[in-house]
Coordinates of C-alpha atoms in Angstrom, one line a residue:
X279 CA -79.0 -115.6 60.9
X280 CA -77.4 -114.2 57.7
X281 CA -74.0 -113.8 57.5
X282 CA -74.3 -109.5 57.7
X283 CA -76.9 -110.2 60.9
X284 CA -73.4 -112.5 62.4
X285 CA -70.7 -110.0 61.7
X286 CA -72.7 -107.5 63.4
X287 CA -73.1 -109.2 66.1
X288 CA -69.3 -110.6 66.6
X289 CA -67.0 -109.9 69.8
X290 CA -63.6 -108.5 69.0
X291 CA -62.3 -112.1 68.7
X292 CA -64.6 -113.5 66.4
X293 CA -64.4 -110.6 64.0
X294 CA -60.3 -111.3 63.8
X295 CA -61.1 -114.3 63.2
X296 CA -63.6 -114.1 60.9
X297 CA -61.5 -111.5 58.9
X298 CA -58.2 -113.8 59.2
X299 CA -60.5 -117.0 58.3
X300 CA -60.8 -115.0 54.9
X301 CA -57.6 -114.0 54.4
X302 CA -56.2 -117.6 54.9
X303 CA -59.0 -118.8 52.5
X304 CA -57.0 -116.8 49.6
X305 CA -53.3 -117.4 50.8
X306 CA -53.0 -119.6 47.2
X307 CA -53.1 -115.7 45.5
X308 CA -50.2 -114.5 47.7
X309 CA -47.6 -116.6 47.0
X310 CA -46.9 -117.7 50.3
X311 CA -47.0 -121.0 51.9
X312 CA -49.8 -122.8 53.9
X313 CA -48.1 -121.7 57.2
X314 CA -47.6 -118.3 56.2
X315 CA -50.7 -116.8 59.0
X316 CA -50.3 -119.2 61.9
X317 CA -48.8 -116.6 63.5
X318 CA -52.1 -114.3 63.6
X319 CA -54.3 -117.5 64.5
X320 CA -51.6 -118.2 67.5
X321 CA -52.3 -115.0 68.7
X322 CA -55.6 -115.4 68.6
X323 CA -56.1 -118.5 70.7
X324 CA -53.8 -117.4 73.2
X325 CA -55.2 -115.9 76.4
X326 CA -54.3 -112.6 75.8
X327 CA -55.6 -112.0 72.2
X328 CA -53.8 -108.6 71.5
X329 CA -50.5 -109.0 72.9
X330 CA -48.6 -109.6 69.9
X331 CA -51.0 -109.1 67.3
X332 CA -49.6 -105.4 65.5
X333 CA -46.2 -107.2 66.0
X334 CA -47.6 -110.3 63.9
X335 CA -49.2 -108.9 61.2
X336 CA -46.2 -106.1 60.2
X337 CA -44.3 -109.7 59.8
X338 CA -46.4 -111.6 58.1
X339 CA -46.9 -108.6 55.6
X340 CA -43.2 -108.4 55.5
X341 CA -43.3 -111.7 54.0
X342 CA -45.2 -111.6 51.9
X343 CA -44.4 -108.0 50.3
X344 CA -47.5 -106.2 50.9
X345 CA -47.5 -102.4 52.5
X346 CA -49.8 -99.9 53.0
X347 CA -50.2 -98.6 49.3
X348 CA -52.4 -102.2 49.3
X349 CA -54.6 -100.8 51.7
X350 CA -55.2 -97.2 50.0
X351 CA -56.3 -99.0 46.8
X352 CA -52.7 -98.9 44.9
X353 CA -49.9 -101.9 44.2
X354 CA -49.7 -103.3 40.6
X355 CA -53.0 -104.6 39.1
X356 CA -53.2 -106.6 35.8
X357 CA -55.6 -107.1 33.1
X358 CA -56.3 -111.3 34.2
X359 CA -58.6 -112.8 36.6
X360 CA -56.1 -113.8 38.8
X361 CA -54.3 -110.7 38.9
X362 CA -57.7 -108.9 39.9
X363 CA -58.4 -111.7 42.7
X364 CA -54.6 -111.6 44.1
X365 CA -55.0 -107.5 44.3
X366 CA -58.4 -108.1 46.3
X367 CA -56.2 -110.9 48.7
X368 CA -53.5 -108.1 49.0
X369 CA -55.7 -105.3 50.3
X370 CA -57.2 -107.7 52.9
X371 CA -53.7 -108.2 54.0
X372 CA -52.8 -104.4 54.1
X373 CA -56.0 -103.7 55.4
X374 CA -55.7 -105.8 58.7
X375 CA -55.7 -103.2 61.6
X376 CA -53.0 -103.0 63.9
X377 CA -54.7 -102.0 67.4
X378 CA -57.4 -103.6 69.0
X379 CA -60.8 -101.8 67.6
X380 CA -64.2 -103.8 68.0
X381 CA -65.2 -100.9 65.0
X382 CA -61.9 -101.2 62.8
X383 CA -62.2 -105.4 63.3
X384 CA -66.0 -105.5 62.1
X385 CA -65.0 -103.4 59.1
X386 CA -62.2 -105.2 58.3
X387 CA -64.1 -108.3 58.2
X388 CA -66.9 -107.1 56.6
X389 CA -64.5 -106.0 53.7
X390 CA -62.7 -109.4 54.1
X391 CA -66.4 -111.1 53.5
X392 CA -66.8 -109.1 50.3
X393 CA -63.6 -109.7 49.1
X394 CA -63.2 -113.5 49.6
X395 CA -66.7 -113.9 47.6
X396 CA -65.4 -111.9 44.9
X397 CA -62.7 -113.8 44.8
X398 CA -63.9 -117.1 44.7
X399 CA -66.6 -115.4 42.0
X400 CA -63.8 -114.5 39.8
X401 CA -62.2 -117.8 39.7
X402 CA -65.3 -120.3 39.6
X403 CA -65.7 -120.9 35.4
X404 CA -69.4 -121.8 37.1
X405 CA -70.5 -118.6 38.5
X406 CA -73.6 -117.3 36.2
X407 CA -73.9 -114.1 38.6
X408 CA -71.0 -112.4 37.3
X409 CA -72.4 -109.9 35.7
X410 CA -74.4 -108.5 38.7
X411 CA -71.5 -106.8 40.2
X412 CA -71.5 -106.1 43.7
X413 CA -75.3 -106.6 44.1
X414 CA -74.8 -110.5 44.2
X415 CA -72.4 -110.2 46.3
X416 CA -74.5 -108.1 49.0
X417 CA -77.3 -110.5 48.2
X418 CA -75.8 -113.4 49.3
X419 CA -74.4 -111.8 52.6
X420 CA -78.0 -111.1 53.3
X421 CA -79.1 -114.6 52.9
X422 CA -80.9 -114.8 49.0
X423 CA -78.7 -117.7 48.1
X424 CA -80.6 -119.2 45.0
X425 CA -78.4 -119.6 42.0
X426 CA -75.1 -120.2 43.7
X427 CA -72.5 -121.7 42.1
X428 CA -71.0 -124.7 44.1
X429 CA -67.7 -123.0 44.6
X430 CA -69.0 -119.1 45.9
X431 CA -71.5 -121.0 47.9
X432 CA -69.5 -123.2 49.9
X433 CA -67.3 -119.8 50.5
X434 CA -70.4 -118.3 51.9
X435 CA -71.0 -121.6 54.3
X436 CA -67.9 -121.6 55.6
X437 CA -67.7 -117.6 56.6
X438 CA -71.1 -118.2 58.9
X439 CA -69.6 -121.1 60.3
X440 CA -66.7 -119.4 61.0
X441 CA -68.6 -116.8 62.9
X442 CA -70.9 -119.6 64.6
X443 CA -67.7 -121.2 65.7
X444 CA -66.6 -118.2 67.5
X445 CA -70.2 -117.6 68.9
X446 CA -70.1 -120.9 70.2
X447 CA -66.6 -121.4 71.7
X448 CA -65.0 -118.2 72.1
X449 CA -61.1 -118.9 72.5
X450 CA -61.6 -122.4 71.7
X451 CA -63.5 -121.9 68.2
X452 CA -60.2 -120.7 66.9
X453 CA -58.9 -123.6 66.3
X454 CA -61.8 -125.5 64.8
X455 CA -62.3 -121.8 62.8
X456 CA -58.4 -123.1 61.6
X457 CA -59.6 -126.5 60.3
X458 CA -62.8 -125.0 58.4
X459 CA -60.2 -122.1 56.6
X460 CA -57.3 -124.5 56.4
X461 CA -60.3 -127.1 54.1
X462 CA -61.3 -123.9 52.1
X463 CA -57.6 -123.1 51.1
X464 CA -57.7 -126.2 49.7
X465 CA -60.1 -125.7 47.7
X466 CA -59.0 -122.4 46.7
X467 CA -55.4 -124.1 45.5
X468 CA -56.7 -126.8 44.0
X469 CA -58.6 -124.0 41.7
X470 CA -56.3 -121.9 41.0
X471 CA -53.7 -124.7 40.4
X472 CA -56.7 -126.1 37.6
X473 CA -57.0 -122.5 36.3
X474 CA -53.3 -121.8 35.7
X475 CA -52.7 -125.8 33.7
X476 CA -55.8 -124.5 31.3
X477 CA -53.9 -121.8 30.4
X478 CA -50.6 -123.7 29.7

């Protein structure tokens, strides 16, 4: 299945995740450490999903200094690539909902899809697609995946497994969702670190 065809067909659980997954992908443009959102996968693998959650994520914003303006399209921008790809990693943050919603959670991480694929667009010195806009973007969600560049597709594989995992495991996907986001964020540092010496 494409990856649209697997978020539409995601419980609750493996939409947070899928969303989260995402988010953790890009924690490199936040500024906060590698830990920063174990707190949101805890509360997903715990038997009682929801308990904590709204509790969780007003911290973890907290920490890293991202509010609701984030969400509505606002906060500081910047002319750079990298200021453009943190502002996208912000509004996923802000954008996280509160409540437990299967319609909120499936738009969040459909956003969060978009977003982590224009991310890793932006920042990949590879990526020939970049002047398609968003049409590249929806085109790879829906499975036309010829022309990729190395870095946007391996994004791409890891989203669907993502939601595979979930599919699969329920509960106990979250944690094997954790090692296949925790791999991608490395990737995602080790780029941005690269990007950042080449401007030195």
């Amino acid at each position: 299945m494409s990856l649209v065809e697997l978020i539409a067909q995601a419980d609750e659980r493996g939409l947070a995740a899928s969303g989260l997954a995402c988010l953790d992908r890009c924690v490199p443009l936040l500024g906060g450490d590698d830990e920063v959102l174990r707190p949101l996968w805890a509360s997903l693998a715990g038997a009682d999903a929801w308990g904590d959650w709204e509790d969780r994520v007003t911290k973890v914003r907290g920490e890293l200094g991202v509010g609701d303006v984030w969400a509505e399209g606002g906060g500081p921008g910047g002319g750079s690539v990298e200021d453009e790809a943190a502002l996208l990693a912000r509004r996923m943050l802000a954008a996280v909902p509160g409540e437990r919603s299967a319609r909120a959670f499936r738009e969040w991480a459909d956003a969060c899809s978009v977003a982590a694929l224009r991310i890793h667009r932006l920042l990949d010195p590879m990526d020939k697609d970049s002047g398609e806009g968003g049409s590249s973007v929806t085109a790879r969600r829906e499975g036309r995946t010829e022309g990729m560049s190395p870095l946007v597709a391996a994004e791409l594989r890891r989203q669907v497994t993502v939601l595979e995992l979930l599919a699969g495991h329920g509960a106990n996907g979250v944690r094997l969702a954790l090692d296949v986001s925790t791999e991608g964020r490395r990737v995602l540092r080790a780029v941005v670190s690269r990007r950042a010496r080449g401007r030195v």
